[in-house]
Short mmCIF file of C-alpha atoms and ligand atoms in Angstrom, two decimals:
data_model
loop_
_atom_site.label_atom_id
_atom_site.label_comp_id
_atom_site.label_asym_id
_atom_site.label_seq_id
_atom_site.Cartn_x
_atom_site.Cartn_y
_atom_site.Cartn_z
CA MET A 1 -9.82 1.16 -30.71
CA GLU A 2 -6.10 1.98 -30.78
CA THR A 3 -3.59 -0.66 -31.96
CA LEU A 4 -0.25 -1.64 -30.29
CA GLY A 5 2.32 -2.88 -32.54
CA SER A 6 3.32 -6.46 -31.60
CA VAL A 7 6.88 -7.84 -31.04
CA SER A 8 8.42 -11.11 -31.49
CA THR A 9 11.01 -10.86 -28.80
CA LEU A 10 10.84 -12.76 -25.46
CA ARG A 11 8.29 -15.20 -26.79
CA SER A 12 9.64 -17.67 -24.39
CA ARG A 13 8.54 -15.49 -21.27
CA ARG A 14 5.33 -16.24 -19.44
CA ILE A 15 3.53 -13.91 -17.12
CA ILE A 16 0.96 -15.05 -14.54
CA LEU A 17 -1.75 -12.72 -13.64
CA PHE A 18 -4.20 -12.90 -10.72
CA PRO A 19 -7.21 -10.45 -10.73
CA LEU A 20 -9.50 -9.72 -7.71
CA PRO A 21 -12.86 -11.30 -8.66
CA PHE A 22 -14.98 -8.22 -9.20
CA GLN A 23 -15.89 -6.59 -12.54
CA GLY A 24 -13.94 -3.33 -11.91
CA HIS A 25 -10.82 -5.42 -11.21
CA ILE A 26 -11.23 -8.20 -13.85
CA ASN A 27 -11.66 -5.83 -16.66
CA PRO A 28 -8.36 -4.02 -16.42
CA MET A 29 -6.38 -7.08 -15.52
CA LEU A 30 -7.60 -8.86 -18.69
CA GLN A 31 -6.97 -5.76 -20.71
CA LEU A 32 -3.38 -5.58 -19.30
CA ALA A 33 -3.03 -9.32 -20.16
CA ASN A 34 -3.91 -8.50 -23.76
CA ILE A 35 -1.57 -5.69 -24.02
CA LEU A 36 1.25 -7.80 -22.65
CA HIS A 37 0.28 -10.61 -24.96
CA THR A 38 0.70 -8.44 -27.98
CA ARG A 39 4.12 -7.53 -26.74
CA GLY A 40 5.18 -11.17 -27.09
CA PHE A 41 4.46 -12.66 -23.61
CA LYS A 42 2.58 -15.85 -23.01
CA ILE A 43 -0.24 -15.44 -20.46
CA THR A 44 -1.64 -17.59 -17.64
CA ILE A 45 -4.53 -16.16 -15.56
CA ILE A 46 -5.07 -17.69 -12.06
CA HIS A 47 -8.57 -16.76 -11.03
CA ALA A 48 -10.97 -17.26 -8.24
CA GLU A 49 -14.00 -19.57 -8.89
CA TYR A 50 -16.30 -16.69 -7.91
CA ASN A 51 -16.95 -14.40 -11.06
CA SER A 52 -14.86 -16.58 -13.11
CA PRO A 53 -13.88 -15.07 -16.44
CA ASN A 54 -15.11 -16.91 -19.59
CA PRO A 55 -12.01 -18.67 -21.15
CA SER A 56 -13.65 -18.99 -24.46
CA ASN A 57 -13.31 -15.19 -24.91
CA TYR A 58 -9.56 -15.58 -24.52
CA PRO A 59 -8.38 -18.64 -26.43
CA HIS A 60 -4.86 -17.21 -26.41
CA PHE A 61 -4.56 -17.35 -22.63
CA ALA A 62 -4.32 -20.35 -20.23
CA PHE A 63 -6.75 -20.10 -17.25
CA LYS A 64 -6.29 -21.83 -13.91
CA PRO A 65 -9.17 -21.64 -11.54
CA ILE A 66 -8.51 -21.82 -7.67
CA LYS A 67 -10.76 -22.45 -4.75
CA ASP A 68 -11.71 -19.33 -2.85
CA ARG A 69 -14.55 -20.37 -0.39
CA PHE A 70 -16.29 -17.13 -1.50
CA SER A 71 -19.47 -19.00 -1.81
CA GLU A 72 -19.61 -19.10 2.02
CA ILE A 73 -20.19 -15.25 2.15
CA ALA A 74 -21.38 -14.41 -1.36
CA ASP A 75 -24.99 -13.97 -0.11
CA GLN A 76 -23.77 -11.01 2.12
CA LEU A 77 -22.79 -8.92 -0.88
CA ALA A 78 -26.20 -7.23 -1.04
CA THR A 79 -26.61 -6.62 2.63
CA ASN A 80 -23.04 -6.13 4.07
CA ARG A 81 -22.10 -2.46 3.50
CA ASP A 82 -18.50 -3.14 4.64
CA GLY A 83 -16.79 -3.61 1.33
CA THR A 84 -13.38 -4.11 2.94
CA TYR A 85 -14.77 -7.37 4.47
CA PHE A 86 -14.88 -9.24 1.10
CA ALA A 87 -11.34 -8.17 0.16
CA ARG A 88 -10.05 -9.07 3.57
CA TYR A 89 -11.74 -12.47 3.38
CA LEU A 90 -10.33 -13.30 -0.01
CA ASN A 91 -6.84 -12.60 1.27
CA LYS A 92 -7.26 -15.38 3.73
CA SER A 93 -9.47 -17.80 1.73
CA CYS A 94 -7.25 -17.98 -1.40
CA VAL A 95 -3.90 -18.32 0.28
CA ASP A 96 -3.43 -22.23 0.17
CA SER A 97 -5.00 -22.71 -3.29
CA PHE A 98 -3.02 -19.95 -4.72
CA ILE A 99 0.31 -21.32 -3.32
CA ASP A 100 -0.39 -24.71 -4.64
CA CYS A 101 -1.42 -23.40 -8.13
CA LEU A 102 1.59 -21.06 -8.44
CA ALA A 103 4.00 -23.78 -7.20
CA GLU A 104 2.48 -26.23 -9.66
CA LEU A 105 2.83 -23.74 -12.61
CA LEU A 106 6.39 -23.04 -11.73
CA ALA A 107 7.35 -26.66 -11.64
CA GLU A 108 5.77 -27.31 -15.09
CA PRO A 109 8.26 -28.69 -17.45
CA GLY A 110 8.79 -26.47 -20.61
CA GLU A 111 10.97 -24.00 -22.19
CA GLU A 112 9.02 -20.90 -21.00
CA ARG A 113 10.48 -19.11 -18.04
CA VAL A 114 8.09 -17.28 -15.82
CA ALA A 115 8.94 -13.52 -15.92
CA CYS A 116 6.84 -12.58 -12.83
CA VAL A 117 3.43 -12.69 -11.31
CA ILE A 118 1.13 -9.71 -11.64
CA THR A 119 -1.58 -9.53 -8.99
CA ASP A 120 -4.26 -7.04 -8.02
CA ALA A 121 -2.85 -4.70 -5.34
CA CYS A 122 -5.87 -5.85 -3.19
CA PHE A 123 -4.39 -9.37 -3.04
CA TYR A 124 -1.66 -8.28 -0.61
CA PHE A 125 -1.08 -11.68 0.61
CA THR A 126 0.51 -12.67 -2.56
CA GLN A 127 3.72 -10.67 -1.88
CA ALA A 128 4.89 -13.09 0.76
CA VAL A 129 4.10 -16.06 -1.53
CA ALA A 130 6.06 -14.60 -4.43
CA ASP A 131 9.05 -13.80 -1.97
CA ASP A 132 9.00 -17.36 -0.81
CA LEU A 133 9.15 -18.67 -4.42
CA LYS A 134 11.74 -15.95 -5.28
CA LEU A 135 9.32 -14.85 -8.03
CA PRO A 136 9.10 -11.03 -8.78
CA ARG A 137 5.57 -9.70 -8.08
CA ILE A 138 4.43 -6.74 -9.97
CA VAL A 139 1.19 -5.05 -8.65
CA LEU A 140 -1.69 -3.84 -10.79
CA ARG A 141 -3.38 -0.89 -9.02
CA THR A 142 -6.80 -0.62 -10.62
CA SER A 143 -7.68 2.73 -9.10
CA GLY A 144 -6.18 6.15 -9.65
CA LEU A 145 -2.98 7.62 -8.11
CA GLY A 146 -5.07 10.16 -6.23
CA CYS A 147 -6.86 7.32 -4.46
CA THR A 148 -3.61 5.66 -3.29
CA LEU A 149 -2.27 9.04 -1.97
CA ALA A 150 -5.51 9.64 -0.16
CA CYS A 151 -5.61 6.22 1.35
CA ASP A 152 -2.03 6.57 2.56
CA ALA A 153 -2.86 9.97 4.19
CA LEU A 154 -6.17 9.36 5.79
CA PRO A 155 -6.17 8.28 9.42
CA PHE A 156 -8.51 5.23 9.20
CA CYS A 157 -6.91 3.48 12.13
CA SER A 158 -6.82 6.53 14.54
CA LYS A 159 -10.24 5.91 15.90
CA LYS A 160 -11.05 9.57 15.25
CA ALA A 161 -14.74 10.52 15.02
CA CYS A 162 -14.18 12.09 11.62
CA PHE A 163 -15.47 9.01 9.54
CA TYR A 164 -18.77 9.05 11.40
CA LEU A 165 -19.75 12.85 11.04
CA THR A 166 -23.34 13.76 10.02
CA LYS A 167 -24.89 16.77 8.36
CA GLN A 168 -25.47 18.17 11.85
CA ASP A 169 -21.79 18.27 12.76
CA SER A 170 -20.02 21.71 12.10
CA ASP A 171 -16.98 20.02 10.44
CA TYR A 172 -19.02 18.10 7.85
CA GLU A 173 -18.39 20.55 4.96
CA ALA A 174 -14.68 21.30 6.17
CA SER A 175 -11.56 20.03 4.42
CA VAL A 176 -9.77 17.02 5.85
CA PRO A 177 -6.38 18.25 7.22
CA GLU A 178 -4.59 15.10 6.11
CA PHE A 179 -5.86 15.32 2.55
CA PRO A 180 -7.41 18.88 2.06
CA LEU A 181 -9.03 17.93 -1.39
CA LEU A 182 -11.47 15.78 0.53
CA LYS A 183 -14.17 17.11 2.85
CA PHE A 184 -15.33 15.34 6.01
CA LYS A 185 -18.60 14.39 4.23
CA ASP A 186 -16.62 12.73 1.48
CA ILE A 187 -14.64 10.43 3.75
CA THR A 188 -17.85 9.28 5.68
CA ASN A 189 -18.81 7.70 2.42
CA ILE A 190 -15.54 5.77 1.80
CA THR A 191 -16.25 3.20 4.31
CA ILE A 192 -18.54 2.27 7.22
CA ASN A 193 -15.69 0.38 8.88
CA PRO A 194 -12.64 2.70 9.15
CA GLN A 195 -10.64 0.19 11.20
CA GLY A 196 -11.25 -2.51 8.50
CA MET A 197 -10.39 -0.08 5.85
CA GLY A 198 -7.11 0.90 7.67
CA ASP A 199 -6.12 -2.70 7.87
CA LEU A 200 -6.88 -3.20 4.23
CA THR A 201 -5.11 -0.11 2.90
CA SER A 202 -2.06 -0.53 5.02
CA ASN A 203 -1.66 -4.07 4.03
CA ILE A 204 -2.17 -3.08 0.32
CA LEU A 205 0.24 -0.15 0.48
CA ASN A 206 2.97 -1.99 2.49
CA GLN A 207 2.85 -4.88 0.06
CA MET A 208 2.94 -2.51 -2.95
CA ARG A 209 6.10 -0.93 -1.42
CA ALA A 210 7.51 -4.49 -1.11
CA SER A 211 6.82 -5.29 -4.70
CA SER A 212 9.06 -5.17 -7.67
CA GLY A 213 6.97 -2.50 -9.53
CA ILE A 214 3.50 -1.01 -9.85
CA ILE A 215 1.37 -0.82 -13.01
CA TRP A 216 -1.22 1.91 -13.04
CA ASN A 217 -4.21 2.16 -15.27
CA THR A 218 -3.89 5.85 -15.79
CA PHE A 219 -2.11 8.24 -18.10
CA LYS A 220 0.68 10.61 -17.25
CA GLU A 221 -1.03 13.93 -18.27
CA LEU A 222 -4.00 13.09 -16.09
CA GLU A 223 -2.13 12.54 -12.77
CA GLU A 224 1.24 13.98 -13.34
CA SER A 225 1.73 15.74 -10.16
CA ASP A 226 0.50 12.87 -8.11
CA LEU A 227 2.91 10.61 -9.90
CA GLU A 228 5.78 12.84 -8.71
CA THR A 229 4.47 12.89 -5.09
CA LEU A 230 3.91 9.15 -5.18
CA SER A 231 7.49 8.48 -6.56
CA GLN A 232 8.98 10.04 -3.46
CA ASP A 233 7.12 7.58 -1.11
CA PHE A 234 7.06 4.50 -3.27
CA GLN A 235 10.66 3.74 -4.25
CA VAL A 236 9.54 0.86 -6.61
CA PRO A 237 9.38 1.58 -10.34
CA SER A 238 5.88 2.82 -11.58
CA PHE A 239 4.52 2.13 -14.99
CA THR A 240 1.56 4.19 -16.32
CA LEU A 241 0.29 1.88 -19.01
CA GLY A 242 -3.28 3.17 -19.19
CA PRO A 243 -5.99 3.70 -20.19
CA PHE A 244 -6.04 -0.02 -21.01
CA HIS A 245 -9.49 0.07 -22.42
CA LYS A 246 -8.36 2.19 -25.34
CA TYR A 247 -6.30 -0.77 -26.61
CA PHE A 248 -8.69 -3.62 -25.65
CA PRO A 249 -12.36 -3.35 -24.84
CA ALA A 250 -14.00 -4.80 -21.63
CA SER A 251 -16.79 -6.69 -23.36
CA GLY A 252 -14.90 -9.96 -23.29
CA SER A 253 -14.64 -9.85 -19.44
CA SER A 254 -18.25 -8.56 -18.85
CA LEU A 255 -19.88 -10.77 -16.22
CA ILE A 256 -23.39 -9.66 -17.05
CA GLU A 257 -24.63 -9.78 -20.71
CA GLN A 258 -24.43 -6.35 -22.28
CA ASP A 259 -27.73 -5.20 -23.92
CA ARG A 260 -26.70 -4.02 -27.33
CA THR A 261 -30.17 -3.15 -28.54
CA ILE A 262 -29.77 0.30 -27.06
CA LEU A 263 -27.18 1.21 -29.62
CA SER A 264 -29.76 1.56 -32.37
CA TRP A 265 -31.95 3.67 -30.01
CA LEU A 266 -28.96 5.93 -29.38
CA ASP A 267 -28.51 6.26 -33.17
CA LYS A 268 -31.94 8.02 -33.27
CA GLN A 269 -31.03 10.53 -30.57
CA PRO A 270 -29.65 14.10 -31.37
CA PRO A 271 -25.95 14.65 -30.79
CA LYS A 272 -24.84 15.17 -27.16
CA SER A 273 -28.40 14.83 -25.91
CA VAL A 274 -28.58 11.71 -23.84
CA VAL A 275 -27.84 11.48 -20.13
CA TYR A 276 -26.22 8.15 -19.59
CA VAL A 277 -26.59 6.85 -16.02
CA SER A 278 -24.89 3.88 -14.48
CA PHE A 279 -23.60 3.27 -10.89
CA GLY A 280 -21.30 0.31 -11.73
CA SER A 281 -21.04 -3.28 -10.67
CA VAL A 282 -21.00 -3.28 -6.81
CA ALA A 283 -22.81 -0.26 -5.50
CA HIS A 284 -26.30 -0.55 -3.94
CA ILE A 285 -28.81 2.41 -3.44
CA THR A 286 -31.99 2.38 -1.34
CA LYS A 287 -35.41 2.45 -2.76
CA SER A 288 -35.98 6.17 -1.81
CA GLU A 289 -32.56 7.07 -3.47
CA PHE A 290 -33.67 5.07 -6.62
CA GLN A 291 -36.91 6.91 -6.75
CA GLU A 292 -35.07 10.34 -6.51
CA VAL A 293 -33.05 9.33 -9.55
CA ALA A 294 -36.19 8.44 -11.46
CA HIS A 295 -37.81 11.83 -10.51
CA GLY A 296 -34.63 13.61 -11.44
CA LEU A 297 -34.63 11.88 -14.88
CA ALA A 298 -38.34 12.50 -15.38
CA ASN A 299 -38.14 16.15 -14.46
CA MET A 300 -35.31 17.21 -16.80
CA GLY A 301 -37.04 16.34 -20.13
CA LEU A 302 -33.89 15.06 -21.87
CA PRO A 303 -33.45 11.57 -23.38
CA PHE A 304 -31.64 9.12 -20.98
CA LEU A 305 -30.23 5.68 -20.81
CA TRP A 306 -30.27 4.16 -17.32
CA VAL A 307 -28.45 1.03 -16.29
CA VAL A 308 -30.29 -0.60 -13.33
CA ARG A 309 -28.26 -3.72 -12.52
CA PRO A 310 -30.52 -6.48 -11.02
CA GLY A 311 -30.26 -6.30 -7.28
CA MET A 312 -28.73 -2.84 -7.19
CA VAL A 313 -31.76 -1.39 -5.35
CA VAL A 314 -31.73 -2.81 -1.84
CA GLY A 315 -34.76 -5.06 -1.28
CA SER A 316 -35.70 -5.10 -5.01
CA GLU A 317 -35.21 -7.60 -7.81
CA TRP A 318 -35.06 -4.91 -10.56
CA LEU A 319 -37.52 -2.12 -11.28
CA GLU A 320 -40.37 -2.74 -8.75
CA ALA A 321 -39.48 0.43 -6.76
CA LEU A 322 -40.04 2.82 -9.82
CA PRO A 323 -42.54 5.59 -9.16
CA GLU A 324 -46.06 4.87 -10.44
CA LYS A 325 -46.51 5.23 -14.24
CA PHE A 326 -42.83 6.04 -14.67
CA LEU A 327 -42.28 3.63 -17.54
CA GLU A 328 -45.55 4.90 -19.31
CA ARG A 329 -44.48 8.42 -19.14
CA MET A 330 -40.85 7.57 -20.13
CA GLY A 331 -42.00 6.21 -23.50
CA GLU A 332 -39.40 6.55 -26.14
CA ARG A 333 -37.55 9.28 -24.35
CA GLY A 334 -35.77 6.80 -22.16
CA ARG A 335 -34.33 3.38 -22.02
CA ILE A 336 -33.63 1.26 -18.89
CA VAL A 337 -31.24 -1.79 -19.37
CA LYS A 338 -29.74 -4.31 -16.85
CA TRP A 339 -26.23 -3.78 -18.36
CA SER A 340 -24.83 -1.75 -21.22
CA PRO A 341 -21.87 -1.95 -23.61
CA GLN A 342 -20.62 1.09 -21.66
CA GLN A 343 -17.51 1.88 -23.63
CA GLU A 344 -19.61 2.01 -26.72
CA VAL A 345 -22.31 4.13 -25.18
CA LEU A 346 -19.72 6.67 -24.01
CA ALA A 347 -18.17 6.85 -27.43
CA HIS A 348 -21.52 7.29 -29.14
CA PRO A 349 -22.14 10.87 -30.47
CA ALA A 350 -25.57 11.08 -28.89
CA THR A 351 -24.09 10.69 -25.28
CA GLY A 352 -24.10 14.10 -23.62
CA CYS A 353 -23.09 13.42 -20.10
CA PHE A 354 -22.41 10.41 -17.84
CA TRP A 355 -24.12 10.28 -14.40
CA THR A 356 -21.73 7.99 -12.63
CA HIS A 357 -20.66 6.48 -9.29
CA ASN A 358 -17.11 7.30 -10.30
CA GLY A 359 -15.60 3.72 -10.22
CA TRP A 360 -12.14 4.30 -11.58
CA ASN A 361 -12.77 2.34 -14.72
CA SER A 362 -16.06 4.44 -15.44
CA THR A 363 -14.29 7.77 -14.69
CA LEU A 364 -11.45 6.90 -17.06
CA GLU A 365 -13.74 5.59 -19.79
CA SER A 366 -15.73 8.83 -19.62
CA ILE A 367 -12.53 11.01 -19.68
CA CYS A 368 -11.36 9.04 -22.72
CA GLU A 369 -14.43 9.77 -24.68
CA GLY A 370 -14.55 13.43 -23.78
CA VAL A 371 -17.76 13.02 -21.82
CA PRO A 372 -18.44 15.33 -18.77
CA MET A 373 -19.85 13.70 -15.58
CA ILE A 374 -22.41 14.03 -12.77
CA CYS A 375 -20.91 12.43 -9.80
CA SER A 376 -22.76 10.24 -7.34
CA PRO A 377 -20.03 8.32 -5.53
CA CYS A 378 -21.15 5.53 -3.17
CA LEU A 379 -18.19 3.88 -1.54
CA ALA A 380 -14.46 3.12 -1.49
CA ASP A 381 -12.33 5.14 -3.94
CA GLN A 382 -15.43 6.67 -5.70
CA PRO A 383 -15.73 9.81 -3.35
CA ILE A 384 -11.95 10.46 -4.00
CA ASN A 385 -12.39 10.09 -7.76
CA ALA A 386 -15.46 12.33 -7.71
CA ARG A 387 -13.44 15.21 -5.98
CA TYR A 388 -10.82 14.86 -8.68
CA VAL A 389 -13.47 15.12 -11.38
CA SER A 390 -15.28 18.16 -9.92
CA ASP A 391 -12.51 20.01 -8.12
CA VAL A 392 -9.26 19.16 -9.77
CA TRP A 393 -9.90 18.45 -13.44
CA LYS A 394 -13.24 20.45 -13.33
CA ILE A 395 -14.95 18.09 -15.79
CA GLY A 396 -18.02 17.37 -13.82
CA VAL A 397 -20.53 18.29 -11.03
CA LEU A 398 -20.62 16.41 -7.74
CA LEU A 399 -24.12 15.91 -6.33
CA GLU A 400 -23.03 17.39 -2.90
CA ASP A 401 -26.31 16.47 -1.20
CA GLY A 402 -26.62 12.86 -2.47
CA PHE A 403 -29.58 11.54 -4.47
CA GLU A 404 -32.10 14.36 -4.25
CA ARG A 405 -34.48 15.41 -7.11
CA VAL A 406 -33.90 19.14 -6.95
CA GLY A 407 -30.12 18.91 -6.75
CA ILE A 408 -30.10 16.30 -9.59
CA LYS A 409 -32.13 18.65 -11.86
CA MET A 410 -29.79 21.46 -11.27
CA ALA A 411 -26.67 19.35 -11.87
CA ILE A 412 -28.01 18.01 -15.08
CA LYS A 413 -28.84 21.56 -16.18
CA ARG A 414 -25.33 22.75 -15.33
CA VAL A 415 -23.58 20.07 -17.39
CA MET A 416 -26.07 19.80 -20.36
CA MET A 417 -27.38 23.23 -20.82
CA ASP A 418 -25.13 25.94 -19.08
CA LYS A 419 -21.93 27.64 -20.27
CA GLU A 420 -20.21 25.94 -17.35
CA GLY A 421 -21.04 22.66 -19.00
CA GLU A 422 -19.59 23.70 -22.24
CA GLU A 423 -16.34 24.60 -20.48
CA MET A 424 -16.33 21.24 -18.69
CA ARG A 425 -16.79 19.57 -22.12
CA GLU A 426 -13.83 21.44 -23.55
CA ARG A 427 -11.51 20.43 -20.61
CA VAL A 428 -12.52 16.84 -20.75
CA SER A 429 -12.12 16.91 -24.61
CA SER A 430 -8.62 18.18 -24.10
CA LEU A 431 -7.83 15.31 -21.65
CA LYS A 432 -9.32 12.87 -24.15
CA GLU A 433 -6.71 14.06 -26.75
CA LYS A 434 -3.96 13.42 -24.30
CA SER A 435 -5.22 10.11 -23.24
CA VAL A 436 -4.05 7.85 -26.06
CA ASN A 437 -0.35 7.91 -26.48
CA VAL A 438 0.74 4.73 -28.13
CA TRP A 439 4.37 5.78 -28.08
CA GLN A 440 4.25 6.27 -24.32
CA ILE A 441 2.59 2.94 -23.57
CA GLN A 442 5.05 1.16 -25.81
CA TRP A 443 8.00 2.91 -24.04
CA HIS A 444 6.60 1.78 -20.70
CA VAL A 445 6.09 -1.82 -21.72
CA THR A 446 9.55 -1.83 -23.37
CA LYS A 447 10.93 -0.59 -20.05
CA LEU A 448 9.09 -3.45 -18.33
CA GLN A 449 10.41 -5.92 -20.73
CA LYS A 450 14.08 -4.61 -20.44
CA GLN A 451 13.78 -4.99 -16.71
CA TRP A 452 12.73 -8.49 -16.94
CA SER A 453 15.34 -9.46 -19.66
CA CYS A 454 18.28 -7.92 -17.66
CA GLY A 455 17.01 -9.52 -14.40
CA ALA A 456 16.25 -6.16 -12.66
CA PHE A 457 13.37 -7.83 -10.97
CA GLY A 458 15.45 -10.82 -9.98
CA ASP A 459 15.89 -13.60 -12.62
CA TYR A 460 13.59 -16.47 -11.74
CA MET A 461 14.32 -19.90 -13.33
C1 UDX B 1 -15.40 -1.09 -8.34
C2 UDX B 1 -15.34 -0.08 -7.34
O1 UDX B 1 -16.73 0.33 -7.02
C3 UDX B 1 -14.55 1.05 -7.73
O2 UDX B 1 -14.69 2.26 -6.85
C4 UDX B 1 -13.20 0.74 -8.20
O3 UDX B 1 -12.45 1.87 -8.70
C5 UDX B 1 -13.15 -0.59 -9.03
O4 UDX B 1 -14.02 -1.55 -8.62
P1 UDX B 1 -17.24 -0.85 -10.33
O5 UDX B 1 -18.51 -0.62 -9.56
O6 UDX B 1 -16.98 -2.23 -10.85
O7 UDX B 1 -15.91 -0.59 -9.42
O8 UDX B 1 -17.04 0.39 -11.29
P2 UDX B 1 -15.94 0.69 -12.41
O9 UDX B 1 -14.63 0.71 -11.92
O10 UDX B 1 -16.42 1.79 -13.10
O11 UDX B 1 -15.96 -0.52 -13.38
C6 UDX B 1 -17.24 -0.96 -14.07
C7 UDX B 1 -16.85 -1.69 -15.32
O12 UDX B 1 -17.99 -2.23 -15.80
C8 UDX B 1 -16.46 -0.77 -16.36
O13 UDX B 1 -15.23 -1.14 -17.13
C9 UDX B 1 -17.64 -0.51 -17.26
O14 UDX B 1 -17.33 -0.27 -18.62
C10 UDX B 1 -18.28 -1.80 -17.15
N1 UDX B 1 -19.69 -1.64 -17.37
C11 UDX B 1 -20.45 -0.96 -16.40
C12 UDX B 1 -20.36 -2.24 -18.32
O15 UDX B 1 -19.75 -2.92 -19.17
N2 UDX B 1 -21.68 -2.08 -18.48
C13 UDX B 1 -22.49 -1.30 -17.55
O16 UDX B 1 -23.59 -1.29 -17.69
C14 UDX B 1 -21.85 -0.63 -16.51
#
C-alpha cells in the first residue's frame, strides 16, 4: 500500500461526504475520505440506512445515518433488471432527510468550517440542496471518464430502436455512430430501460456541470485523451485522484465478510496460474449462464478461484445450480467462495488473470496489479469499461458471445497461454507502473485545498 504524507494545515476544515449505498460506490467514497483525512481534513459521512458502513472500522470519522425508505423496494434488487430504478428512487427518497441532516450539521456550533459536501455523482438531487445552502458541492464520479463521455453521447432518450437490437438484426455487430468504440450489441447490455437511463444520466451530467468540481477515481495516464475531451465540455475543475485503493484498501467498507482462507490456498499455486473469477456486487446471472461458467472452468484444466455471491444466480440461494459432480471433480484445483479479499487476490503472485464483470473498481484494481482480464460485462458502465479493456488498452479479451463454454475456453487460452496474452500482460504491467504517482495525487489534493482556502468554491461560513 502506498503512503501519502499527511499535512497539518487546514485542520479546522470539515468535509461532508455522501456515498450512494452500493458496494462499488461506498468503497471509493470511503477511500477518498481517508485520503482527505490524511491531508488534514475532518470527515463526516452522511449515509443511507441501507448498506450502512460500519463506523467501528473508521473511528476517525463521524457518521450520520439518514432515512432512505429503501427497505420498501429492496426486495426488488434480485428481480428488477432496471438498475436505474434504484438510483432514481434514492434521489427522491433521501431528499428530506438529507436536507435536515445537512442543515443540522451546518448549524452545529464549533470552530470547524465546512469546506464543502462531496456527493456521489448519482445523487444528483444534492446539487440543488447545496446551492440553497450556499455550500460548494464537489462530485465524486466512481466510474471512468470513458463511461461519462459515452453516456453523454448515447441517445438514450431518442426512442431509437438501437437499444433493443438482437443477434438477428444486421446492425448488431456494427459500431454506434454516436460513440464508435461501442457496438450496438454493447449498448443493448447497458440498460433494459433506455428512457430511465436517459433521465438518470442527463440529471447526473447536468448536475456535474453545475457542481464546483469533479473528482475522478482514475489516473491521468490511463485516460489522458478522454480527460482532454471532457475538459472541453465540463467547464468545472477536474481532479484525477485515483486509483484510491492503492492508498487505502476497501476491506474496511466491505459489506460482505471476505473469506481470507483462500490466501493460503493461493500460496500453494504456481505463479500466474490461477484464473480469478468475480462478477462484482450487483450483477445477476441466469442458471444456464452460471452452468456455462462452471463448464468453462472445468474444461480449461487450470486452477481457479471463483466468487459466487449468495443470490447472484437468479432463483438460487448459492451453488445449487452447479452441474452434477462439479465440486467433486474440482477437488483442490479450484475454490469457490462467497466473497474474497479481492485486492489481495489480484496482488497475489499466483493470480494469472481476472475474469470480471468490469465494474470500474474491479477494472482499476486489476490494472493496478498488472493482471490481464477476460471481460463479461453485465450492465450499466460495464460494457463500456470492457470495450476500453479489450479495444483501447488491449489488456483483455471480451467474451463477445456472452457466457458460452466454447468461447470461454478460447478466451482463457488466449489470455493465459498464447503469445497474445503475454503481450496483454506486458501492456497492463506498463499501466500498473504508471498507476501510482504519489506526487500527482498530492498535487491534486493540494490544488483542491488551495481552492478551498482561497474561497474559489465560494467561502461558506
Ligand atoms: C457497481 C457497478 O456494477 C459498476 O458497473 C460501477 O462501476 C460501480 O458499481 P460493482 O458490481 O460493485 O459495481 O463492481 P465494482 O465497481 O468492481 O466494485 C466491487 C468492489 O467490491 C471492488 O472494490 C472489489 O474489490 C470488491 N470486491 C468484489 C470484494 O471485496 N470481494 C469480492 O469478492 C468481489
